[in-house]
């Protein structure tokens, strides 16, 4: 501010006189000094053309002695007279003839960092209009247009079109490149329009006039405690010391601090997240943080989900004591560091009701170091990068490894405990596939994902080593073999890009070797996710079959039954359904049933014939479509095919999803799978239909396939095979995924866990079978679907 700075030191007597004239002149109930004023206000931080990255508020003490700012706050209100005030508490003190800089929220990243501030808040101020108050108190103001009767208000500045201001007029409007500054005359006439003008921002802070504030009584491990919930949750804490170890400027903004002098309790973490705009703090700063402690649940209040929480300090006030300090050394996580059990079996109880026991499970271990720096060396990728910038690595490369480098789910609730999410601090998509390696050190604090599970918020990411995992190609069927495949095409709609259709076509032609029959899941209607009553999928299937033909594949025909509008679940308006593609040069489809029958609600029936194989009353037909087990779920589609003159019955399925189940990474262990009951009911309906076919003729050849949304060892698959959840019945279907070695049993990767959701089952009389899972999607960051297809070649 140039001359303004040199003249403000002579304002003590002038301000004291002016204090009798208006809001700031009124002595507060606690006798706030009348020498304190707001000297500058800037709300354009980080915006286009902004000279600084953060909004700020600058104070000035025109008095002859220091003022202790403990119990003071700066507060902000939008330009309207309605709504609430936002508060940033102030630490330390301001000396005589000194300035005190309060950094507020950062914008889009434009501009330079602010000079060192004496306090930091998270208020996002308007770049043009608003109101700032200096308050002797930390409770949010409740005044509207007239704040003159609130004795805690020490000074108040409204700018632009602010409804709340001192005097007849507000200070001039600011911009991305200008701030409101107290005039060179220094007068505080209690008329903002007369006392302020605009100029290029000139933030200045001189530090605490009476020395730096002292640390409070609490340390980070006191906030974290030895349980899953902070013992200080809901409390205001003052001057918690720590070293800034990482700053997050994307998404949920804030920074992590860690105590360099830990206690001797392994259950209490020494790190914590500070939620709010990071202001101008930097890694290596020694800070004191004041604010409100809370446990944040990513999925909302505890009643709305099953996620674990992150302890954090919110609405922070930050004092930077020094910069350039060494950060605490990271905990190096190797193959033996994390317990071999991912989560404890608590009979479905809430883990938050148990003490944190670091050697009990991976969940316990990561909770005990939540917010602390960790290091993972030479981390192999087990879950590919996605659009959210997430990828998963393993800290136990030799445990539960798939044959292509992933981490396999080998049993119910047996999550591989080496699995750990990594997110780069800048949110970058690293383009990683399964089997790639982050060579060297990946370092950052432990956090908890918005989608569940612990992660490394990586400030340093190892050097990417791409291992170029080849996509699998199936063997082609011989002239005597019938090839039947299943492929979930992930909400395929006509509006999807030509590149998606081309990639799916390439997968069918090149990787699946042009099967004779393809059961498709998640085929949307002609208008996709537009909820307009359209259920016909002719456009979708025409576009896909044309793409396959253009890729050198067969001229497939298709069969499908349109669902009742909005009754089959999936993306609202999409009306996903299962459908058959078939190569008419290799296999024929037996169409049966009247064209006037409503096949969406009328179930097909098995028709028994003397000295002949059974037929279907409706082909294509749906199995028992009005049964309650299919509520908001796709109905199975059955079709009779003829291959070399022999009938083969193919049943395409897409069972209900796991949506609504408790989080495997969450509070309740083991998690309740509420969706499993419906899937078991669906499996029983299909099982009984296969029984009817077999009862009509022991020679009936049946293939049951599709996205069953459940594991090979689940009760759903037991019911489908044997009719009983415990698997004690006589199998009438063989689940072919179980014929593969354990490290090859997966069709899908979720949160870094390779698992089985898609299946092909055949009746035992089909003995000459060759089966393959064709890995073309799930392991790759550029996947065209989240499922891998599979194919079986049979000789009827």
Coordinates of N, CA and C in Angstrom, one line a residue, residues 43 53 87 538 596 622 647 651 676 708 712:
X43 N -11.4 -10.7 -2.5 CA -12.1 -12.0 -2.7 C -11.9 -12.6 -4.1
X53 N -3.3 -16.4 -5.2 CA -4.1 -17.6 -5.2 C -5.3 -17.7 -4.2
X87 N -17.2 -17.9 9.8 CA -16.2 -17.5 10.8 C -14.9 -18.1 10.6
X538 N -34.0 -51.8 -30.9 CA -33.6 -52.1 -32.3 C -32.4 -51.3 -32.7
X596 N -48.8 -62.2 -30.9 CA -49.7 -61.4 -30.2 C -49.5 -61.5 -28.7
X622 N -39.3 -65.3 -21.7 CA -38.8 -64.9 -20.4 C -39.3 -66.0 -19.4
X647 N -31.0 -79.6 -30.8 CA -31.4 -78.4 -30.0 C -30.5 -78.1 -28.8
X651 N -30.0 -70.0 -21.7 CA -30.7 -69.1 -20.8 C -29.7 -68.0 -20.4
X676 N -28.3 -60.4 -1.5 CA -28.1 -61.9 -1.8 C -29.4 -62.7 -1.7
X708 N -24.2 -62.9 -13.2 CA -25.0 -63.3 -12.1 C -24.8 -62.5 -10.8
X712 N -18.5 -67.5 -7.3 CA -18.5 -68.9 -7.5 C -18.8 -69.7 -6.3

